[in-house]
Amino acid sequence: MSQSKQIRAARDCLLSVIRSKPSRAIALALLLAWAAPADAHTGGMTGFATITISGKQVRYNLTLSDVPPGPLAEQMHLGQPGTTPDYRPLITAISEKIHLSADGELCTATGGQIVPPSAASVSLTGAVEFSCPGDIRKLTIRDDMSEILGLTQHTLAAIVWSGGSQQFAFGTDARETTVQVSEQAKAARGAGSFFPLGIEHILTGYDHLLFLLALMLRGGGLWSLLKIITAFTIAHSITLALAALDVVVLPSALVESVIALSIAYVAMENLLPRYAASRRWAVSFLFGLVHGFGFSSVLREIGLPKENLLLSLLNFNLGVEAGQLTVVLLVVPILMRIRSRSWEPVMVATVSGVILAVGLVLFVERAFLGG
């Protein structure tokens, strides 16, 4: 059974056993988490671009870890038995969907090349050269790749020229940016685009949301919940910074597997009454350190200079916190309301059981099946 079918089955099970209104609200929060895309850490699909400006020329280099089903995948003959993939349509897509304007005049795509997936890397890279009418002083970049790669597409871009660099996160709600090439870039402007990316990253990261929900289900009173959330925030902020700055780097497969294990472990604790909420903050901190490495994955891939990455890192982390706070403000009042209800232990056990099952499935897939 595929992961999407397993998740749908878990949803149906949860809906069939939870009846009371407050507990249905908890179930809704869980279902919203599961409704997110299967990619748990990128806020949808993420591409990584390096945009190099030199004189009148711009080289746009885009790397994709996957091409989702759709027109582009069909043009490439991906997933079609008996056919050899043709990656050249990516060059056409970049030429048509990336729009460059230098000092108000359009730049023209002049050709490109493909670096196909290999035994060493599953990533697909397309590089397109653009020629502009004159030496570039101000470059406007518009990215419409989401029109063919899906509305959840993001491209984390490093824009580089002699004497400066800037980063920007392109998405459906942030398709365009302008850089002043003639002077040192105002990094704060590009870094600001990472705030909404952080929000979307946590809100579409269903495994992080499941972990948060499992922590809060048997988290005790308001003070205990505050300690739990604070511990998680401090922990993942530390490792997010360390990993994004390449100070400490752990294998992605290990991080993803431990994240899945953390979901299952906390859900299992919820099913064992002898575990008190007084130590839950320590569990939150310990596994929060691991979740921080998961949060950092999209930022590390961009490979920006550290001095320019700091503002992006701060904005991304603030976005993650804003998204997390939104979830907490929705869930905590419901939990506080139902703490004294007679059916609360049944509700906690039911939801925790479903979270435990999902966590174990994710752990097996990530640790042993390469999912």
Tab-separated table of C-alpha atoms in Angstrom:
chain	number	residue	atom	x	y	z
A	1	MET	CA	0.000	0.000	0.000
A	2	SER	CA	1.381	3.454	-0.931
A	3	GLN	CA	1.976	6.126	1.689
A	4	SER	CA	-0.948	8.206	0.352
A	5	LYS	CA	-3.323	5.212	0.633
A	6	GLN	CA	-2.099	4.497	4.164
A	7	ILE	CA	-2.713	8.089	5.168
A	8	ARG	CA	-6.214	8.036	3.642
A	9	ALA	CA	-6.986	4.835	5.520
A	10	ALA	CA	-5.792	6.398	8.772
A	11	ARG	CA	-7.994	9.417	8.130
A	12	ASP	CA	-11.051	7.228	7.580
A	13	CYS	CA	-10.291	5.297	10.759
A	14	LEU	CA	-9.926	8.472	12.774
A	15	LEU	CA	-13.152	9.942	11.438
A	16	SER	CA	-15.076	6.781	12.236
A	17	VAL	CA	-14.062	6.566	15.897
A	18	ILE	CA	-14.078	10.216	17.006
A	19	ARG	CA	-17.562	11.636	17.609
A	20	SER	CA	-17.624	14.535	20.071
A	21	LYS	CA	-17.320	18.113	18.783
A	22	PRO	CA	-14.114	19.132	20.626
A	23	SER	CA	-12.325	15.979	19.647
A	24	ARG	CA	-13.442	16.447	16.051
A	25	ALA	CA	-11.660	19.798	16.174
A	26	ILE	CA	-8.459	17.985	17.193
A	27	ALA	CA	-9.079	15.513	14.390
A	28	LEU	CA	-9.467	18.399	11.955
A	29	ALA	CA	-6.048	19.743	12.948
A	30	LEU	CA	-4.597	16.295	12.314
A	31	LEU	CA	-6.360	15.971	8.972
A	32	LEU	CA	-5.092	19.367	7.891
A	33	ALA	CA	-1.578	18.174	8.614
A	34	TRP	CA	-2.115	15.012	6.576
A	35	ALA	CA	-3.623	16.973	3.693
A	36	ALA	CA	-0.204	18.473	3.000
A	37	PRO	CA	1.989	17.262	0.139
A	38	ALA	CA	4.019	14.128	0.700
A	39	ASP	CA	7.241	16.115	0.746
A	40	ALA	CA	7.381	16.876	4.436
A	41	HIS	CA	10.210	19.424	4.574
A	42	THR	CA	10.216	21.608	1.553
A	43	GLY	CA	6.852	23.259	1.580
A	44	GLY	CA	6.043	21.407	-1.632
A	45	MET	CA	8.589	20.875	-4.391
A	46	THR	CA	11.804	22.882	-4.170
A	47	GLY	CA	14.297	23.740	-6.889
A	48	PHE	CA	17.715	25.307	-6.391
A	49	ALA	CA	18.972	27.973	-8.783
A	50	THR	CA	22.222	29.841	-9.256
A	51	ILE	CA	21.817	33.013	-11.314
A	52	THR	CA	25.194	34.355	-12.396
A	53	ILE	CA	25.424	37.869	-13.855
A	54	SER	CA	28.466	38.835	-15.925
A	55	GLY	CA	28.481	41.919	-18.155
A	56	LYS	CA	25.598	41.503	-20.610
A	57	GLN	CA	25.158	37.793	-19.870
A	58	VAL	CA	23.115	35.881	-17.304
A	59	ARG	CA	23.473	32.156	-16.710
A	60	TYR	CA	20.441	30.580	-15.040
A	61	ASN	CA	21.254	27.178	-13.523
A	62	LEU	CA	18.296	25.212	-12.088
A	63	THR	CA	18.530	21.901	-10.216
A	64	LEU	CA	15.455	19.768	-9.511
A	65	SER	CA	15.431	16.705	-7.295
A	66	ASP	CA	12.208	15.527	-8.939
A	67	VAL	CA	9.826	16.454	-11.744
A	68	PRO	CA	6.182	16.048	-10.673
A	69	PRO	CA	3.548	14.476	-12.938
A	70	GLY	CA	2.292	16.988	-15.474
A	71	PRO	CA	3.016	18.476	-18.904
A	72	LEU	CA	6.769	18.771	-18.378
A	73	ALA	CA	7.081	15.182	-17.145
A	74	GLU	CA	5.081	14.003	-20.169
A	75	GLN	CA	7.299	15.941	-22.563
A	76	MET	CA	10.313	14.300	-20.945
A	77	HIS	CA	8.674	10.858	-21.216
A	78	LEU	CA	9.193	10.309	-17.503
A	79	GLY	CA	7.487	7.250	-16.024
A	80	GLN	CA	6.555	5.923	-19.463
A	81	PRO	CA	7.502	2.242	-19.845
A	82	GLY	CA	9.666	1.417	-22.816
A	83	THR	CA	10.746	5.002	-23.489
A	84	THR	CA	14.027	6.766	-22.803
A	85	PRO	CA	13.683	10.018	-20.853
A	86	ASP	CA	14.332	13.181	-22.837
A	87	TYR	CA	15.432	15.974	-20.492
A	88	ARG	CA	15.750	18.713	-23.136
A	89	PRO	CA	12.223	20.111	-22.539
A	90	LEU	CA	13.555	21.497	-19.230
A	91	ILE	CA	15.702	23.905	-21.269
A	92	THR	CA	12.616	25.043	-23.190
A	93	ALA	CA	10.661	25.427	-19.946
A	94	ILE	CA	13.369	27.581	-18.342
A	95	SER	CA	13.663	29.696	-21.508
A	96	GLU	CA	9.899	30.319	-21.565
A	97	LYS	CA	9.093	30.595	-17.851
A	98	ILE	CA	12.099	32.564	-16.598
A	99	HIS	CA	11.805	36.197	-17.667
A	100	LEU	CA	14.793	38.520	-17.297
A	101	SER	CA	14.783	42.267	-17.818
A	102	ALA	CA	17.952	44.359	-17.624
A	103	ASP	CA	17.388	48.056	-17.000
A	104	GLY	CA	13.878	47.752	-18.394
A	105	GLU	CA	14.818	45.810	-21.555
A	106	LEU	CA	14.086	42.118	-22.047
A	107	CYS	CA	16.900	39.587	-22.154
A	108	THR	CA	16.827	36.709	-24.635
A	109	ALA	CA	17.552	33.033	-24.023
A	110	THR	CA	20.368	31.942	-26.331
A	111	GLY	CA	20.732	28.240	-25.552
A	112	GLY	CA	21.357	25.814	-22.763
A	113	GLN	CA	22.551	22.435	-21.637
A	114	ILE	CA	21.344	19.553	-19.472
A	115	VAL	CA	23.076	17.599	-16.721
A	116	PRO	CA	20.893	14.472	-16.472
A	117	PRO	CA	20.485	12.250	-13.411
A	118	SER	CA	23.301	9.773	-12.881
A	119	ALA	CA	24.312	6.905	-10.634
A	120	ALA	CA	25.865	9.472	-8.292
A	121	SER	CA	22.937	11.929	-8.262
A	122	VAL	CA	19.213	11.728	-8.950
A	123	SER	CA	18.999	15.494	-9.488
A	124	LEU	CA	18.302	16.996	-12.904
A	125	THR	CA	20.028	20.264	-13.823
A	126	GLY	CA	19.267	22.634	-16.670
A	127	ALA	CA	21.417	25.677	-17.493
A	128	VAL	CA	20.244	28.430	-19.859
A	129	GLU	CA	22.234	31.418	-21.095
A	130	PHE	CA	20.470	34.771	-21.435
A	131	SER	CA	21.807	37.721	-23.383
A	132	CYS	CA	20.786	41.266	-22.405
A	133	PRO	CA	20.975	44.444	-24.559
A	134	GLY	CA	23.704	46.102	-22.478
A	135	ASP	CA	25.797	45.815	-19.362
A	136	ILE	CA	23.444	44.957	-16.517
A	137	ARG	CA	23.002	47.508	-13.743
A	138	LYS	CA	19.536	46.479	-12.559
A	139	LEU	CA	18.163	43.001	-13.257
A	140	THR	CA	14.531	42.008	-12.765
A	141	ILE	CA	13.909	38.272	-12.531
A	142	ARG	CA	10.445	36.724	-12.846
A	143	ASP	CA	10.023	33.004	-12.176
A	144	ASP	CA	6.858	31.367	-13.531
A	145	MET	CA	8.116	27.767	-13.279
A	146	SER	CA	5.293	27.008	-10.823
A	147	GLU	CA	2.908	27.164	-13.796
A	148	ILE	CA	4.365	23.899	-15.101
A	149	LEU	CA	5.782	22.361	-11.913
A	150	GLY	CA	2.782	22.966	-9.629
A	151	LEU	CA	1.598	25.725	-7.339
A	152	THR	CA	3.673	24.397	-4.417
A	153	GLN	CA	6.899	24.872	-6.397
A	154	HIS	CA	9.593	27.022	-4.771
A	155	THR	CA	12.965	27.933	-6.159
A	156	LEU	CA	15.678	28.973	-3.715
A	157	ALA	CA	17.956	31.188	-5.761
A	158	ALA	CA	21.468	32.508	-5.260
A	159	ILE	CA	21.978	35.595	-7.450
A	160	VAL	CA	25.696	36.250	-7.874
A	161	TRP	CA	27.789	38.896	-9.634
A	162	SER	CA	31.232	40.404	-9.278
A	163	GLY	CA	31.243	42.244	-5.984
A	164	GLY	CA	27.959	41.045	-4.562
A	165	SER	CA	25.318	38.390	-4.114
A	166	GLN	CA	21.720	38.077	-2.983
A	167	GLN	CA	19.288	35.289	-2.277
A	168	PHE	CA	15.594	35.022	-2.972
A	169	ALA	CA	12.893	32.369	-2.551
A	170	PHE	CA	10.652	32.289	-5.617
A	171	GLY	CA	7.121	30.905	-5.310
A	172	THR	CA	3.579	31.480	-6.514
A	173	ASP	CA	3.240	34.442	-4.145
A	174	ALA	CA	6.766	35.780	-4.752
A	175	ARG	CA	7.484	35.440	-8.437
A	176	GLU	CA	9.619	38.496	-9.038
A	177	THR	CA	12.618	40.285	-7.577
A	178	THR	CA	14.973	43.048	-8.708
A	179	VAL	CA	18.658	43.294	-7.875
A	180	GLN	CA	20.918	46.326	-8.159
A	181	VAL	CA	24.030	44.920	-9.769
A	182	SER	CA	25.892	48.222	-9.793
A	183	GLU	CA	26.089	48.336	-5.991
A	184	GLN	CA	26.298	45.931	-3.070
A	185	ALA	CA	22.981	44.085	-2.796
A	186	LYS	CA	20.519	44.945	-0.115
A	187	ALA	CA	20.422	41.448	1.302
A	188	ALA	CA	17.514	42.161	3.617
A	189	ARG	CA	15.127	42.552	0.689
A	190	GLY	CA	15.818	39.106	-0.723
A	191	ALA	CA	16.050	37.568	2.721
A	192	GLY	CA	12.538	38.768	3.509
A	193	SER	CA	11.134	36.290	0.981
A	194	PHE	CA	12.256	33.453	3.269
A	195	PHE	CA	9.724	34.431	5.944
A	196	PRO	CA	6.643	33.152	4.024
A	197	LEU	CA	8.706	30.140	2.917
A	198	GLY	CA	9.296	29.283	6.595
A	199	ILE	CA	5.581	29.603	7.347
A	200	GLU	CA	4.629	27.338	4.484
A	201	HIS	CA	7.418	24.904	5.323
A	202	ILE	CA	6.051	24.193	8.809
A	203	LEU	CA	2.387	24.251	7.774
A	204	THR	CA	2.979	21.736	4.974
A	205	GLY	CA	5.465	19.641	6.965
A	206	TYR	CA	2.965	17.086	8.200
A	207	ASP	CA	5.538	15.102	10.172
A	208	HIS	CA	6.531	18.182	12.196
A	209	LEU	CA	2.855	18.951	12.825
A	210	LEU	CA	2.147	15.390	13.921
A	211	PHE	CA	5.062	15.600	16.351
A	212	LEU	CA	3.759	18.895	17.770
A	213	LEU	CA	0.252	17.513	18.142
A	214	ALA	CA	1.514	14.369	19.850
A	215	LEU	CA	3.527	16.511	22.276
A	216	MET	CA	0.526	18.662	23.167
A	217	LEU	CA	-2.075	15.900	23.503
A	218	ARG	CA	-0.833	14.801	26.911
A	219	GLY	CA	1.118	17.950	27.676
A	220	GLY	CA	-0.637	18.838	30.924
A	221	GLY	CA	-1.723	22.360	31.867
A	222	LEU	CA	-0.943	25.674	30.217
A	223	TRP	CA	2.429	26.084	31.994
A	224	SER	CA	3.533	22.595	30.956
A	225	LEU	CA	2.470	23.239	27.366
A	226	LEU	CA	4.394	26.509	27.350
A	227	LYS	CA	7.570	24.713	28.495
A	228	ILE	CA	7.077	22.044	25.825
A	229	ILE	CA	6.672	24.528	22.971
A	230	THR	CA	9.523	26.731	24.218
A	231	ALA	CA	11.880	23.750	24.491
A	232	PHE	CA	10.997	22.636	20.949
A	233	THR	CA	11.499	26.175	19.601
A	234	ILE	CA	14.905	26.664	21.250
A	235	ALA	CA	16.137	23.232	20.199
A	236	HIS	CA	15.183	23.349	16.540
A	237	SER	CA	16.415	26.951	16.225
A	238	ILE	CA	19.873	25.853	17.421
A	239	THR	CA	20.295	22.975	14.993
A	240	LEU	CA	18.581	24.836	12.132
A	241	ALA	CA	21.294	27.487	12.380
A	242	LEU	CA	24.142	24.997	12.837
A	243	ALA	CA	23.068	22.873	9.871
A	244	ALA	CA	22.183	25.757	7.538
A	245	LEU	CA	25.616	27.277	8.188
A	246	ASP	CA	27.305	23.884	7.611
A	247	VAL	CA	28.694	23.807	11.146
A	248	VAL	CA	27.062	20.445	11.883
A	249	VAL	CA	25.720	18.299	9.060
A	250	LEU	CA	23.985	14.933	9.473
A	251	PRO	CA	22.928	12.516	6.723
A	252	SER	CA	19.456	13.351	5.456
A	253	ALA	CA	18.276	9.735	5.664
A	254	LEU	CA	19.276	9.563	9.334
A	255	VAL	CA	17.535	12.851	10.164
A	256	GLU	CA	14.318	11.896	8.390
A	257	SER	CA	14.257	8.472	10.044
A	258	VAL	CA	14.762	9.903	13.537
A	259	ILE	CA	12.052	12.488	12.919
A	260	ALA	CA	9.643	9.674	12.092
A	261	LEU	CA	10.822	7.788	15.167
A	262	SER	CA	10.230	10.874	17.329
A	263	ILE	CA	6.598	10.977	16.194
A	264	ALA	CA	6.090	7.323	17.078
A	265	TYR	CA	7.901	7.625	20.416
A	266	VAL	CA	5.890	10.586	21.712
A	267	ALA	CA	2.634	8.991	20.550
A	268	MET	CA	3.620	5.789	22.385
A	269	GLU	CA	4.289	7.797	25.553
A	270	ASN	CA	0.764	9.189	25.293
A	271	LEU	CA	-0.571	5.631	25.447
A	272	LEU	CA	1.368	4.866	28.649
A	273	PRO	CA	-0.258	6.693	31.628
A	274	ARG	CA	2.787	6.345	33.885
A	275	TYR	CA	4.663	8.917	31.813
A	276	ALA	CA	4.067	12.328	33.395
A	277	ALA	CA	3.872	15.609	31.504
A	278	SER	CA	6.523	17.101	33.814
A	279	ARG	CA	9.335	15.575	31.736
A	280	ARG	CA	7.711	16.158	28.357
A	281	TRP	CA	9.678	19.385	27.850
A	282	ALA	CA	12.930	17.375	27.904
A	283	VAL	CA	11.619	15.006	25.226
A	284	SER	CA	10.506	18.040	23.217
A	285	PHE	CA	13.978	19.572	23.432
A	286	LEU	CA	15.809	16.353	22.552
A	287	PHE	CA	13.783	15.594	19.446
A	288	GLY	CA	13.523	19.303	18.612
A	289	LEU	CA	17.263	19.215	17.960
A	290	VAL	CA	16.662	16.587	15.269
A	291	HIS	CA	13.705	18.445	13.749
A	292	GLY	CA	15.958	21.484	13.358
A	293	PHE	CA	18.163	19.492	10.990
A	294	GLY	CA	15.024	18.649	9.026
A	295	PHE	CA	14.013	22.306	8.841
A	296	SER	CA	17.469	23.222	7.545
A	297	SER	CA	17.408	20.918	4.515
A	298	VAL	CA	15.943	23.451	2.082
A	299	LEU	CA	18.365	26.185	3.166
A	300	ARG	CA	21.536	24.102	3.045
A	301	GLU	CA	20.948	23.144	-0.584
A	302	ILE	CA	21.160	26.733	-1.781
A	303	GLY	CA	24.855	27.041	-0.874
A	304	LEU	CA	24.941	30.801	-0.209
A	305	PRO	CA	27.857	32.654	1.402
A	306	LYS	CA	27.404	32.594	5.144
A	307	GLU	CA	27.348	36.351	5.534
A	308	ASN	CA	24.305	36.587	3.249
A	309	LEU	CA	22.655	33.472	4.569
A	310	LEU	CA	22.269	34.839	8.086
A	311	LEU	CA	19.374	37.174	7.254
A	312	SER	CA	17.651	34.496	5.213
A	313	LEU	CA	18.157	32.032	8.059
A	314	LEU	CA	16.648	34.473	10.553
A	315	ASN	CA	13.634	35.189	8.349
A	316	PHE	CA	13.098	31.505	7.596
A	317	ASN	CA	13.234	30.611	11.283
A	318	LEU	CA	10.836	33.427	12.165
A	319	GLY	CA	8.497	32.090	9.493
A	320	VAL	CA	8.699	28.600	10.987
A	321	GLU	CA	7.906	30.059	14.420
A	322	ALA	CA	4.969	32.046	13.041
A	323	GLY	CA	3.523	28.920	11.436
A	324	GLN	CA	4.122	26.905	14.588
A	325	LEU	CA	2.473	29.588	16.720
A	326	THR	CA	-0.572	29.516	14.462
A	327	VAL	CA	-0.974	25.780	15.037
A	328	VAL	CA	-0.441	26.127	18.796
A	329	LEU	CA	-3.012	28.930	19.095
A	330	LEU	CA	-5.555	26.773	17.276
A	331	VAL	CA	-4.946	23.554	19.202
A	332	VAL	CA	-4.128	24.629	22.775
A	333	PRO	CA	-7.503	26.306	23.543
A	334	ILE	CA	-9.270	23.140	22.424
A	335	LEU	CA	-7.022	20.985	24.604
A	336	MET	CA	-7.584	23.254	27.604
A	337	ARG	CA	-11.334	23.015	27.103
A	338	ILE	CA	-11.461	19.236	27.033
A	339	ARG	CA	-8.927	18.445	29.796
A	340	SER	CA	-11.638	17.863	32.417
A	341	ARG	CA	-14.017	15.901	30.180
A	342	SER	CA	-14.609	12.243	30.977
A	343	TRP	CA	-13.954	11.141	27.393
A	344	GLU	CA	-10.616	13.032	27.118
A	345	PRO	CA	-8.449	9.918	27.832
A	346	VAL	CA	-10.255	8.010	25.059
A	347	MET	CA	-9.752	10.860	22.601
A	348	VAL	CA	-6.033	11.152	23.486
A	349	ALA	CA	-5.545	7.406	23.140
A	350	THR	CA	-7.368	7.273	19.797
A	351	VAL	CA	-5.518	10.152	18.178
A	352	SER	CA	-2.185	9.003	19.653
A	353	GLY	CA	-2.758	5.510	18.278
A	354	VAL	CA	-3.239	6.865	14.775
A	355	ILE	CA	-0.155	9.105	15.098
A	356	LEU	CA	1.867	6.132	16.371
A	357	ALA	CA	0.854	4.076	13.338
A	358	VAL	CA	1.760	6.851	10.905
A	359	GLY	CA	5.095	7.450	12.659
A	360	LEU	CA	6.022	3.773	12.467
A	361	VAL	CA	5.111	3.586	8.786
A	362	LEU	CA	7.227	6.640	8.055
A	363	PHE	CA	10.134	5.221	10.074
A	364	VAL	CA	10.095	1.902	8.225
A	365	GLU	CA	9.875	3.641	4.835
A	366	ARG	CA	12.677	6.098	5.582
A	367	ALA	CA	15.019	3.785	7.485
A	368	PHE	CA	14.656	0.579	5.491
A	369	LEU	CA	12.899	1.310	2.202
A	370	GLY	CA	14.634	4.526	1.219
A	371	GLY	CA	11.314	6.423	1.159
